[in-house]
GROMACS .gro file of C-alpha atoms in nm:
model
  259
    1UNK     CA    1   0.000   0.000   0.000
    2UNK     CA    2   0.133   0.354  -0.128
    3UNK     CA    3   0.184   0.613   0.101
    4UNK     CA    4  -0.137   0.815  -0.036
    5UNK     CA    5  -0.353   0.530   0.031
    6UNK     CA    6  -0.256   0.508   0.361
    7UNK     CA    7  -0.245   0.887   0.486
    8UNK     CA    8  -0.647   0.852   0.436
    9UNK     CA    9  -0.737   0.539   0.625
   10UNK     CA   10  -0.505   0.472   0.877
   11UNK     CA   11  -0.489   0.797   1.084
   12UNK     CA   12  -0.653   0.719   1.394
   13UNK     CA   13  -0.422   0.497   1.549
   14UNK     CA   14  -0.531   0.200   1.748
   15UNK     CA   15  -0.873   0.188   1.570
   16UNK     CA   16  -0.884  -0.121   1.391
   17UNK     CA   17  -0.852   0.010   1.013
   18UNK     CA   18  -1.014   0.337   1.055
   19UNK     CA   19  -0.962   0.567   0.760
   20UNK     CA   20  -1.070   0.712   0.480
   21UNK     CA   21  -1.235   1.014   0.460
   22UNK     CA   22  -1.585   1.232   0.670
   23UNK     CA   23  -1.705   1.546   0.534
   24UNK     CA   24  -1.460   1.825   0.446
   25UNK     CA   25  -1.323   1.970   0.132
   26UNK     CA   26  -1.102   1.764  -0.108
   27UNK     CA   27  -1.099   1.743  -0.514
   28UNK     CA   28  -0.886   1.755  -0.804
   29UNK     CA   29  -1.163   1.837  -1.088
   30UNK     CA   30  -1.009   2.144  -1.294
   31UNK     CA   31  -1.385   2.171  -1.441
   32UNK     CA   32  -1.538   2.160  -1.076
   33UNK     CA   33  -1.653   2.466  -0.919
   34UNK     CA   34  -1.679   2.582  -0.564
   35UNK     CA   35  -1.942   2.435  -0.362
   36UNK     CA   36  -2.181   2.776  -0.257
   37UNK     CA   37  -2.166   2.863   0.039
   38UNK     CA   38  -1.886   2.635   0.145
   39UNK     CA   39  -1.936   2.299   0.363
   40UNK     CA   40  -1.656   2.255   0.575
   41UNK     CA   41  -1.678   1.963   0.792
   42UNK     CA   42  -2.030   1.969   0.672
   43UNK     CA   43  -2.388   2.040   0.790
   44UNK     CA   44  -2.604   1.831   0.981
   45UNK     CA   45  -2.804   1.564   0.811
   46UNK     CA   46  -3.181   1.569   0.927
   47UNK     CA   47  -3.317   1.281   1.176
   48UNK     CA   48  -3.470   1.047   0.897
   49UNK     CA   49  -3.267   1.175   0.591
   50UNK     CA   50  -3.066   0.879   0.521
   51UNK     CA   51  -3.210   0.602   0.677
   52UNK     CA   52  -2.993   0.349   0.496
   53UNK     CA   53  -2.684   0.502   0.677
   54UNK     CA   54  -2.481   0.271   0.966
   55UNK     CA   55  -2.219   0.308   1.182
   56UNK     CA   56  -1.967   0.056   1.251
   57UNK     CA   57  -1.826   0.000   1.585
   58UNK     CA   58  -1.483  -0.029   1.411
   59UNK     CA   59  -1.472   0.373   1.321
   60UNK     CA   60  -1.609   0.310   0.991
   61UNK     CA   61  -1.933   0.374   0.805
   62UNK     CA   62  -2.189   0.176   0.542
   63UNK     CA   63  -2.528   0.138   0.412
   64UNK     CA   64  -2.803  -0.122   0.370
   65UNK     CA   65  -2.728  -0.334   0.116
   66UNK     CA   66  -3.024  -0.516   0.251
   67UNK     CA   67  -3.194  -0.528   0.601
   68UNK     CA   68  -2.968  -0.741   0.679
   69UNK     CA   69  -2.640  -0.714   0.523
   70UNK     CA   70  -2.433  -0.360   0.517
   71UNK     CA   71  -2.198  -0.293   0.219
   72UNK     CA   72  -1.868  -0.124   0.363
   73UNK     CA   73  -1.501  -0.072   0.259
   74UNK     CA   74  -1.282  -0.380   0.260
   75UNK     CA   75  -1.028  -0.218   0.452
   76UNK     CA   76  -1.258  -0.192   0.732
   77UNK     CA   77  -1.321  -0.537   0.828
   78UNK     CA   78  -1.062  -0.858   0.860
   79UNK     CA   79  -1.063  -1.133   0.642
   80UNK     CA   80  -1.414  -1.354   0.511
   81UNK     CA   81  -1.576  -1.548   0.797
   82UNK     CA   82  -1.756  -1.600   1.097
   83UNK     CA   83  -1.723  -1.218   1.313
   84UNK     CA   84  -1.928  -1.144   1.603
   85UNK     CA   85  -1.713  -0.844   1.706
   86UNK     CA   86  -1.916  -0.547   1.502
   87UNK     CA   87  -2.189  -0.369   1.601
   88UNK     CA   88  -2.396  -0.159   1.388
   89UNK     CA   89  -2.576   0.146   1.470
   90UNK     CA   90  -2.847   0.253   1.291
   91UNK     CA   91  -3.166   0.454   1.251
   92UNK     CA   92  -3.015   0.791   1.427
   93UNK     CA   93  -2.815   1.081   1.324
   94UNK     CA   94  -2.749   1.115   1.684
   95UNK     CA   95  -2.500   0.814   1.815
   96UNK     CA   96  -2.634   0.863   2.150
   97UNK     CA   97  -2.940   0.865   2.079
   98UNK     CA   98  -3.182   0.616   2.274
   99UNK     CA   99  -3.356   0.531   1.957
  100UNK     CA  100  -3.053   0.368   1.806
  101UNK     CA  101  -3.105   0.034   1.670
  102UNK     CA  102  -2.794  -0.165   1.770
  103UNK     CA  103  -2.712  -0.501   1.587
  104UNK     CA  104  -2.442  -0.744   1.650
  105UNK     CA  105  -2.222  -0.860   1.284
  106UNK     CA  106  -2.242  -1.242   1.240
  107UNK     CA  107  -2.033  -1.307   0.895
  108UNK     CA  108  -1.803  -1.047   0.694
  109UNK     CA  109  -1.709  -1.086   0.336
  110UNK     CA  110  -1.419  -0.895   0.197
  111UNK     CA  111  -1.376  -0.822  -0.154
  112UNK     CA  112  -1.186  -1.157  -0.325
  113UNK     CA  113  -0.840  -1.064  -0.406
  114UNK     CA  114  -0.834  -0.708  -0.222
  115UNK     CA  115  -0.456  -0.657  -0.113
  116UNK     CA  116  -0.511  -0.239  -0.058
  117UNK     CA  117  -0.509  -0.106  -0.416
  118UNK     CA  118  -0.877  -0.090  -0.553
  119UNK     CA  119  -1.156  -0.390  -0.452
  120UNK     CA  120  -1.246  -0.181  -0.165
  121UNK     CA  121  -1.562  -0.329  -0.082
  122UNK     CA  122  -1.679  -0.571   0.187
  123UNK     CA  123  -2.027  -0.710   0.351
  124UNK     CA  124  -2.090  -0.721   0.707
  125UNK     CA  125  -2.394  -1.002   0.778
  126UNK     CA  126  -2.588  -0.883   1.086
  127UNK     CA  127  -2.736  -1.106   1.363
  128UNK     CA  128  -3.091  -1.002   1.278
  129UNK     CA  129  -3.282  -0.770   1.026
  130UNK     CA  130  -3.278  -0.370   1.064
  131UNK     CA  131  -3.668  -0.260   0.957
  132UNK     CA  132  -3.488   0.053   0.722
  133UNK     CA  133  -3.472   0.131   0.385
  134UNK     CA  134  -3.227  -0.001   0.193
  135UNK     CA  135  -2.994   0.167  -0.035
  136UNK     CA  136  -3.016   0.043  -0.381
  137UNK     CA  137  -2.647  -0.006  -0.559
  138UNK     CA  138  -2.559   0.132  -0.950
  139UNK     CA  139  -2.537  -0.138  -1.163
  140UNK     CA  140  -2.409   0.090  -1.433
  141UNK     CA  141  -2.136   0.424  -1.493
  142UNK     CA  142  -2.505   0.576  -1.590
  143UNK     CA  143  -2.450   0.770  -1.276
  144UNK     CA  144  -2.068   0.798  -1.228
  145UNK     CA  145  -2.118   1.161  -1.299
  146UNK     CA  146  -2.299   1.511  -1.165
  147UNK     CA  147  -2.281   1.566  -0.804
  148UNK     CA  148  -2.300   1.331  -0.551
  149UNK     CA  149  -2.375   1.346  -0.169
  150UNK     CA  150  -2.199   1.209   0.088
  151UNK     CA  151  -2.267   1.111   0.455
  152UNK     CA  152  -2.087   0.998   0.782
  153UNK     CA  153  -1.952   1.031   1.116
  154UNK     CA  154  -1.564   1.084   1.033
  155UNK     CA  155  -1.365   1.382   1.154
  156UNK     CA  156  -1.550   1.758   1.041
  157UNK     CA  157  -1.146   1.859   0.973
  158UNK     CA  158  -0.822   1.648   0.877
  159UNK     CA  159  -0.673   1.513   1.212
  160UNK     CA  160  -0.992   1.626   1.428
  161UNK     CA  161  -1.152   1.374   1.599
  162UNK     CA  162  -1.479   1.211   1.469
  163UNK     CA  163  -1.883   1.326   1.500
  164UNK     CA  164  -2.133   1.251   1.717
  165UNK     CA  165  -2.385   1.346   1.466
  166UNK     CA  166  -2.423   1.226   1.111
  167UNK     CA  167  -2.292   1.509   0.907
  168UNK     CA  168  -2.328   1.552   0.506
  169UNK     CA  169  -2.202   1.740   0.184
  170UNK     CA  170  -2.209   1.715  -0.197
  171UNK     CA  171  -1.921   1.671  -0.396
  172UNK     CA  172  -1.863   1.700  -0.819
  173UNK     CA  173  -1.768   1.416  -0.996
  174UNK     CA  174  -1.415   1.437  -1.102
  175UNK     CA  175  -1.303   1.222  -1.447
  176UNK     CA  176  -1.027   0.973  -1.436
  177UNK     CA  177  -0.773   1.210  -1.580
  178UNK     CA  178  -0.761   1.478  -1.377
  179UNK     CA  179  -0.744   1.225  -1.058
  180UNK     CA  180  -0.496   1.039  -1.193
  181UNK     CA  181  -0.280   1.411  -1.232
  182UNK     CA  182  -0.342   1.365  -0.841
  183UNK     CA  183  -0.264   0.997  -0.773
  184UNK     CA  184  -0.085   0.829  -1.011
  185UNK     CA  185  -0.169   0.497  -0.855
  186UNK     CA  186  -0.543   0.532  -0.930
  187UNK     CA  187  -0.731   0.267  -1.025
  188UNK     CA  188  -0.919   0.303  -1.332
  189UNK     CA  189  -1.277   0.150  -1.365
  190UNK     CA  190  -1.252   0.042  -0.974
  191UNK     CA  191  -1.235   0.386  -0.829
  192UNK     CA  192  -1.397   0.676  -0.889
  193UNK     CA  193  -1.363   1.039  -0.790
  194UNK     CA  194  -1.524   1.362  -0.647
  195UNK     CA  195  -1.440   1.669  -0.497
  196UNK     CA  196  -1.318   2.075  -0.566
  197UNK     CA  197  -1.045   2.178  -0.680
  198UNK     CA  198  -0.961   2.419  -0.425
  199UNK     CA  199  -1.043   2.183  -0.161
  200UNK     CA  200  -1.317   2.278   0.114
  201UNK     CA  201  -1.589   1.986   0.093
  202UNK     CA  202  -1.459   1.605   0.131
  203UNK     CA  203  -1.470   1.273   0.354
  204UNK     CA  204  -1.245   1.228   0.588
  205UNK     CA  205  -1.079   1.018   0.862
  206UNK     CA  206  -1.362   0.755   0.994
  207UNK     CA  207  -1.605   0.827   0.692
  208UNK     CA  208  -1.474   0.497   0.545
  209UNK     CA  209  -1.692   0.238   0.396
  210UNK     CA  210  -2.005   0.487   0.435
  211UNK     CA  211  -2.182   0.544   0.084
  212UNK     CA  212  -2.165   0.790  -0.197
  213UNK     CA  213  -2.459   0.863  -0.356
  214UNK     CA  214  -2.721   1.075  -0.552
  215UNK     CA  215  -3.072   1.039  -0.709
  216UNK     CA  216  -3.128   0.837  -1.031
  217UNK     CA  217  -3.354   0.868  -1.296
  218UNK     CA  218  -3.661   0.781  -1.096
  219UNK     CA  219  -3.594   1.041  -0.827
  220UNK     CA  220  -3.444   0.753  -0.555
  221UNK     CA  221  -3.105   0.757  -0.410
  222UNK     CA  222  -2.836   0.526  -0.551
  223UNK     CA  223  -2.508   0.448  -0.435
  224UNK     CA  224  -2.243   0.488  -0.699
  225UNK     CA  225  -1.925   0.495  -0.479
  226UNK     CA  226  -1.804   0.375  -0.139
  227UNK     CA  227  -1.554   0.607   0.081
  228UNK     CA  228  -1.222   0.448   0.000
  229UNK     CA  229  -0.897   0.653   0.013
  230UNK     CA  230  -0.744   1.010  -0.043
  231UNK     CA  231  -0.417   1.275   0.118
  232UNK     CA  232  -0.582   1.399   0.392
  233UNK     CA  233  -0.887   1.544   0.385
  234UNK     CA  234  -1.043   1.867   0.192
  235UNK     CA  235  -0.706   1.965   0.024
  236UNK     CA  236  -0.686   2.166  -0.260
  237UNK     CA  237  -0.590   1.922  -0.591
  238UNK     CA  238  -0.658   1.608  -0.327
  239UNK     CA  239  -1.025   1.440  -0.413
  240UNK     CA  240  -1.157   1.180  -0.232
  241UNK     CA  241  -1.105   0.831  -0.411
  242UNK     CA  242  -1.401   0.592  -0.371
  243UNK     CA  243  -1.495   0.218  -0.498
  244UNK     CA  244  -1.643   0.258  -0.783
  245UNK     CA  245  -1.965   0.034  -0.680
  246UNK     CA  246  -2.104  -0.040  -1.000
  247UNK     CA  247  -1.770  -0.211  -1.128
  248UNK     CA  248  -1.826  -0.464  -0.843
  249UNK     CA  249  -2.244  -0.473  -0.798
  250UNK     CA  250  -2.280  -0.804  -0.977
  251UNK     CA  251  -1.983  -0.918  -0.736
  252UNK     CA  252  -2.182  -0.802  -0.465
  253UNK     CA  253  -2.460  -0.895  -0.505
  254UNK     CA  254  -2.374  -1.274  -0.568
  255UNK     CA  255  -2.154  -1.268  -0.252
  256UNK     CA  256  -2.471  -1.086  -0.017
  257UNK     CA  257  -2.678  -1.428  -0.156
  258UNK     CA  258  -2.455  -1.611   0.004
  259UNK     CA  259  -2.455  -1.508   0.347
   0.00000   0.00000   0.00000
């Protein structure tokens, strides 16, 4: 693992894989304009906004797959099997909230063949259904483009330390090209991009694993991307690198059946 890809995800010490990005300015799009006003560290998401958003007890985030299973990053979670050592949170933007539904993980399944450059997905298998929506997955690059939103409870600045309360922001898509001008070690057609040029609005440390998304052609959200990697968080000519979900949805979808 490069040096770039590790500045993201592993700066919280002690924390079992943390990383990857929560809610403050990134990008690298030359095209991309400034976000108006700008979201540093993000604004509050609304009680009921994202109801497919979890919380992992590792530092990292996800969404429903299904009721039962949560798509994450694969760099949160240890190797496939048996794992009764997560719990998700769910159903709050407050973590302390008493109306938190609290699950126990059962089975994790980490991308086949992930070794810390792209394949940055994973499945965490919970002991019993969560009654919330679900969070459909792009099956297509139909949507690897516009401006996406993104959610979590990472840090609200590089370094700082990580939210009680789900925050959010939306990011422009940023094309291969001008990433790649950023991070040479990109992976083409398994991760995508988005962020500002001048920095401001990103993901940072503890946002890993939680979704990238925005509405498709029927109005509902879709994820597209999954917090993955970046150099810090919200720098100028630094995006935020995420899975690029629909390269793997057939992937993950046949490994989800099998749980």
């Amino acid at each position: 693992m490069n040096l770039l890809r590790t500045l993201k995800r592993c700066a919280v010490a002690g924390a079992a894989v943390l990383a990857a990005v929560s809610l403050q300015p990134s990008s690298a799009s030359a095209a991309a304009s400034s976000p108006a006003p700008p979201v540093v560290g993000g604004q509050r998401a609304a009680q009921g906004e994202f109801p497919f958003m979890v919380r992992l007890s590792m530092g990292c985030g996800g969404s429903l797959l299904t009721q039962q299973i949560v798509l994450t990053a694969a760099h949160c979670v240890p190797a496939t099997g048996n794992n009764t050592s997560i719990t998700a949170t769910a159903g709050v933007v407050d973590l302390n909230s008493a109306s938190a539904v609290r699950v126990r993980s059962t089975k994790v399944y980490r991308a086949p063949g992930y070794n810390g450059t792209g394949k940055d997905w994973a499945l965490v298998k919970l002991a019993q259904p969560i009654n919330l929506p679900t969070l459909n997955i792009a099956d297509s690059t139909e949507y690897n483009t516009g401006t996406f939103t993104v959610a979590g409870w990472g840090s609200a600045r590089e370094g700082g330390a990580q939210q009680r309360y789900l925050l959010k922001a939306t990011v422009p898509f940023v094309s291969d090209a001008s990433c790649s001008s950023s991070y040479p070690t990109l992976v083409a057609g398994e991760e995508i991009c988005a962020g500002y040029t001048q920095g401001g609005v990103d993901t940072c440390q503890g946002d890993s694993g939680g979704p990238m998304f925005r509405r498709d052609n029927a109005g509902a959200w879709i994820q597209v991307g999954i917090v993955s990697w970046g150099e810090g968080c919200a720098r100028p000519n630094r995006p935020g690198v995420y899975a690029e979900v629909s390269t793997f949805a057939a992937q993950i979808r046949a490994a989800a059946a099998t749980l």
